[in-house]
Coordinates of C-alpha atoms in Angstrom, one line a residue:
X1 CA -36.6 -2.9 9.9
X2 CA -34.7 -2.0 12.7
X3 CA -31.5 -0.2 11.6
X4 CA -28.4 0.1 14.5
X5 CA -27.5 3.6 14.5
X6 CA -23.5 3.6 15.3
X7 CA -22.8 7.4 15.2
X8 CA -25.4 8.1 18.3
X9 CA -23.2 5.1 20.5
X10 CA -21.1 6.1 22.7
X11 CA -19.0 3.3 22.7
X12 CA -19.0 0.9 19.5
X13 CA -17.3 -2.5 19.8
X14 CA -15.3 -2.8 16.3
X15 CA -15.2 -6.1 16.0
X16 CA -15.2 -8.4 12.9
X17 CA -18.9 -9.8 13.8
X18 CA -20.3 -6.4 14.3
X19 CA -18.7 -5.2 10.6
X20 CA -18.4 -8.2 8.4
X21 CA -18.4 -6.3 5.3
X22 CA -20.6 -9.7 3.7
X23 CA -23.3 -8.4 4.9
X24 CA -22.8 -5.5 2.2
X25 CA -21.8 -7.2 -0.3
X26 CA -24.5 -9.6 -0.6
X27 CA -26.8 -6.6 0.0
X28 CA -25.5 -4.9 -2.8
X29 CA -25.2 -8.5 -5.1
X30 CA -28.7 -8.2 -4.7
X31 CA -29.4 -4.8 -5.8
X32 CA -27.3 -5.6 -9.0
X33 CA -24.1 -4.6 -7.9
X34 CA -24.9 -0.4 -8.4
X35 CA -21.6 0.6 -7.2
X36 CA -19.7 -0.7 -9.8
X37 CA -21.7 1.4 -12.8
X38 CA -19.9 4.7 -12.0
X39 CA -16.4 5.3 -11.2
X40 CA -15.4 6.1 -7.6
X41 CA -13.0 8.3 -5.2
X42 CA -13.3 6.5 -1.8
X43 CA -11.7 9.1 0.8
X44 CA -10.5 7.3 4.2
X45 CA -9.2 8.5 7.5
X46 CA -9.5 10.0 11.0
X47 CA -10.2 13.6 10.4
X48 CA -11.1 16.0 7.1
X49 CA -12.5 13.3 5.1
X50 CA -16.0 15.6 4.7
X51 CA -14.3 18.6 3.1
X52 CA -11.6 16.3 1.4
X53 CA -14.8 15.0 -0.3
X54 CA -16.6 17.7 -0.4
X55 CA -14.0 19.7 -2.5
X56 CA -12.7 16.4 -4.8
X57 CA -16.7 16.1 -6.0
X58 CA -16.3 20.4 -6.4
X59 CA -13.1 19.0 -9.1
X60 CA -14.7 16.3 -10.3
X61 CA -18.1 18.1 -11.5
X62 CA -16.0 21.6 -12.9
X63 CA -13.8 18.6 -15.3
X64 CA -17.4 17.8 -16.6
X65 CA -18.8 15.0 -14.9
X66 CA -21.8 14.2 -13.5
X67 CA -20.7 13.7 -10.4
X68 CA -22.2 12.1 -7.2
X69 CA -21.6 12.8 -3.4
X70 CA -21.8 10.4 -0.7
X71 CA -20.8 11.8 2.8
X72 CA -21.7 11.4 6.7
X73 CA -23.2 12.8 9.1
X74 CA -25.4 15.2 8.1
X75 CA -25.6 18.7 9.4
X76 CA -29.3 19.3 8.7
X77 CA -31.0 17.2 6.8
X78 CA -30.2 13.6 5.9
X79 CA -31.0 13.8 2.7
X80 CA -27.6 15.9 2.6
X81 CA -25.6 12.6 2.6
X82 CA -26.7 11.9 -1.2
X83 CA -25.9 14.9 -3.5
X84 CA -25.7 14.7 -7.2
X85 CA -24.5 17.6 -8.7
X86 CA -24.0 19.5 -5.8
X87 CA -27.5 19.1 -4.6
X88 CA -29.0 16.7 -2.0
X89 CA -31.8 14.4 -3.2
X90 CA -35.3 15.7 -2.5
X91 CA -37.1 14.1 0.6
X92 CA -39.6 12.2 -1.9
X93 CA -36.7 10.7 -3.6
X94 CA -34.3 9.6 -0.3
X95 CA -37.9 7.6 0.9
X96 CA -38.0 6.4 -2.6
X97 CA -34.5 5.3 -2.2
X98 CA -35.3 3.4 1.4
X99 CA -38.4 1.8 -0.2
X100 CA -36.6 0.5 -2.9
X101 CA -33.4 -1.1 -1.2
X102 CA -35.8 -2.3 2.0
X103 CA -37.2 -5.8 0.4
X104 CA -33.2 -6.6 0.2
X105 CA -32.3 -5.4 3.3
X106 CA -35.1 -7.7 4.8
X107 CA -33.6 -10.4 2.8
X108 CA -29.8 -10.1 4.4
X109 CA -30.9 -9.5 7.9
X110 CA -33.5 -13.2 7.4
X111 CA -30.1 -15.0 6.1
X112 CA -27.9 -13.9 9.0
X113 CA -30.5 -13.9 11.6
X114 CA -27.9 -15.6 14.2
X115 CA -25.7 -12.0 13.6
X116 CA -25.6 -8.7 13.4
X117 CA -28.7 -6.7 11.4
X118 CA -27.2 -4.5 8.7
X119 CA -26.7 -0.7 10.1
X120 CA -27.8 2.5 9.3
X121 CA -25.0 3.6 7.6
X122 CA -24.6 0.3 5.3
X123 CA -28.5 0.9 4.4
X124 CA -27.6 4.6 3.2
X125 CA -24.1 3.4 1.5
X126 CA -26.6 1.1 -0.5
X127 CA -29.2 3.8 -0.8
X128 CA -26.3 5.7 -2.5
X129 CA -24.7 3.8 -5.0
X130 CA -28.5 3.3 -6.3
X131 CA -29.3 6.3 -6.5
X132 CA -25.8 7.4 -8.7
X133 CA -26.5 4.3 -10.8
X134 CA -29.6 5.4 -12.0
X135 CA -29.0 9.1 -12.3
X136 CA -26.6 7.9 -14.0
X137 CA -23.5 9.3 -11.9
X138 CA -20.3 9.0 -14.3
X139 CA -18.2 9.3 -10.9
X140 CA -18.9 9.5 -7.2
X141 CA -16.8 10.1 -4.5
X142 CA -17.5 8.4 -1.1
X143 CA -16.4 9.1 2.1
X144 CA -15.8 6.0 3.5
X145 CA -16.9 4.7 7.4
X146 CA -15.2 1.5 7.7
X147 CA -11.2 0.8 7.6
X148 CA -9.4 3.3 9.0
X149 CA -9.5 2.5 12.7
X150 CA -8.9 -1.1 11.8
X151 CA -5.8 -0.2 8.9
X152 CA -4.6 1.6 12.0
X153 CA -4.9 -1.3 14.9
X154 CA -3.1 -3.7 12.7
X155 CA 0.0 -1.0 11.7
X156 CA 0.1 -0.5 15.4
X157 CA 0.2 -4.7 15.6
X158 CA 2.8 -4.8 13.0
X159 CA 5.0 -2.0 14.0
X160 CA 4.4 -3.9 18.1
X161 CA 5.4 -7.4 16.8
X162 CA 8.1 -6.0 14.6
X163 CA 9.6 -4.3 17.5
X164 CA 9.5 -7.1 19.9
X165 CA 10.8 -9.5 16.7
X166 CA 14.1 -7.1 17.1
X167 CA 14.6 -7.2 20.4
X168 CA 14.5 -10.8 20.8
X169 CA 16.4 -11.3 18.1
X170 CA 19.1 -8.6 19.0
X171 CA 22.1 -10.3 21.7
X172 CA 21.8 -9.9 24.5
X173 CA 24.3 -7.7 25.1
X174 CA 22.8 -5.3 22.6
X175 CA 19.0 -5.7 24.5
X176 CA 21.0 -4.1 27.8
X177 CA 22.8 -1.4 26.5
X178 CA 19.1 -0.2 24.7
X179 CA 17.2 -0.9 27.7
X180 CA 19.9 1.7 29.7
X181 CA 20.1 4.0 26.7
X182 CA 16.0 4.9 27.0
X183 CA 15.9 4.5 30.5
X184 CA 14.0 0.9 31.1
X185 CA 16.8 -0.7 32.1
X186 CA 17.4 -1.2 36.2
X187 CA 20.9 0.4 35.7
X188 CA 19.8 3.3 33.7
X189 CA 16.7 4.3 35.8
X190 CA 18.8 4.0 39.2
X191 CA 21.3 6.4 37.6
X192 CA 18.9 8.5 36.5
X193 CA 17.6 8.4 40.3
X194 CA 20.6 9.8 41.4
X195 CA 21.7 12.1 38.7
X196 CA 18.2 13.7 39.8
X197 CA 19.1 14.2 43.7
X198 CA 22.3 15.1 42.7
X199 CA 20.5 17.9 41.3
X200 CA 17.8 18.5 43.7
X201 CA 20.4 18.5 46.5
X202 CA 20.0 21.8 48.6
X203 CA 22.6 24.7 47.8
X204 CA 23.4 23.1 44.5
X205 CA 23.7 25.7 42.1
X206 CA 23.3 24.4 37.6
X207 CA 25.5 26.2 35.3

């Protein structure tokens, strides 16, 4: 199975094609739904979201829980990305996992031939919740890989709509005095043209 390995591209196209998340949940249907036997922290964002993890699984496990640890990349080894307990599943287990979940991802991929294969990282995410099902894991925390650059294109789409919404709706006269108040208006930036040679003029002294 060929597996498309997003972190080692350069540039990834996020589009809804390449990550239609029903290619996950059908892979997981067919697993029997593992990642809803344990309770889960999912941790989302730009930056941090490693040691935000790393230290709410630390919490988790000194409250008494047996407590599993999904993160990405991987410094070393990448059997680092699934810890239970603090400790990353041997190398015999992580092939174990792969063997186990590979029939199913075979299965997906067949069904949307005419799309996108599942990645890398949805593989391990399913690899994962398997593995703290049948530790059993009573909670996991999981750094998430998909939603936060998308959250934050549509916020910029809202707070872009929103504003142009305003202006259009504001009167006209009110549009003017804010375009000369921030400098896009024709009046404002020839004034600001001249209050700047005034300035720049030679012998001029500023007080």
């Amino acid at each position: 199975t060929s597996l498309a390995d997003y972190e080692k591209q350069r540039i990834v196209r996020y589009t809804s094609v390449n990550f239609d998340l029903e290619r996950m949940r059908l892979l997981l249907k067919k697993l029997g739904n593992p990642h809803e036997q344990f309770r889960s922290v999912h941790v989302a964002g730009t930056k941090g979201k490693g040691s935000t993890c790393a230290m709410v699984a630390s919490m988790v496990q000194a409250a008494g829980y047996k407590t599993g640890l999904y993160t990405s990349p991987h410094l070393q080894r990448a059997t680092e990305r699934i810890n239970l307990d603090n400790r990353p599943v041997t190398a015999e287990r992580y092939v174990a996992l792969y063997r186990e979940v590979e029939p199913f991802v075979e299965l997906v991929d067949a069904k949307n031939a005419d799309g996108p294969a599942l990645s890398k990282f949805e593989v391990l995410t399913a690899m994962a919740s398997a593995a703290f099902a049948a530790a059993p894991a009573e909670a996991a925390v999981v750094e998430r890989g998909l939603g936060d650059r998308h959250c934050r294109d549509r916020r910029r789409r809202r707070v872009r709509d929103a504003g142009r919404q305003r202006r259009a709706a504001a009167p006209r006269g009110v549009r003017r005095r804010r375009a000369r108040a921030d400098g896009r208006g024709r009046r404002g930036q020839r004034s600001c043209r001249r209050r700047t040679a005034r300035l720049r003029a030679p012998g001029r002294t500023l007080h």
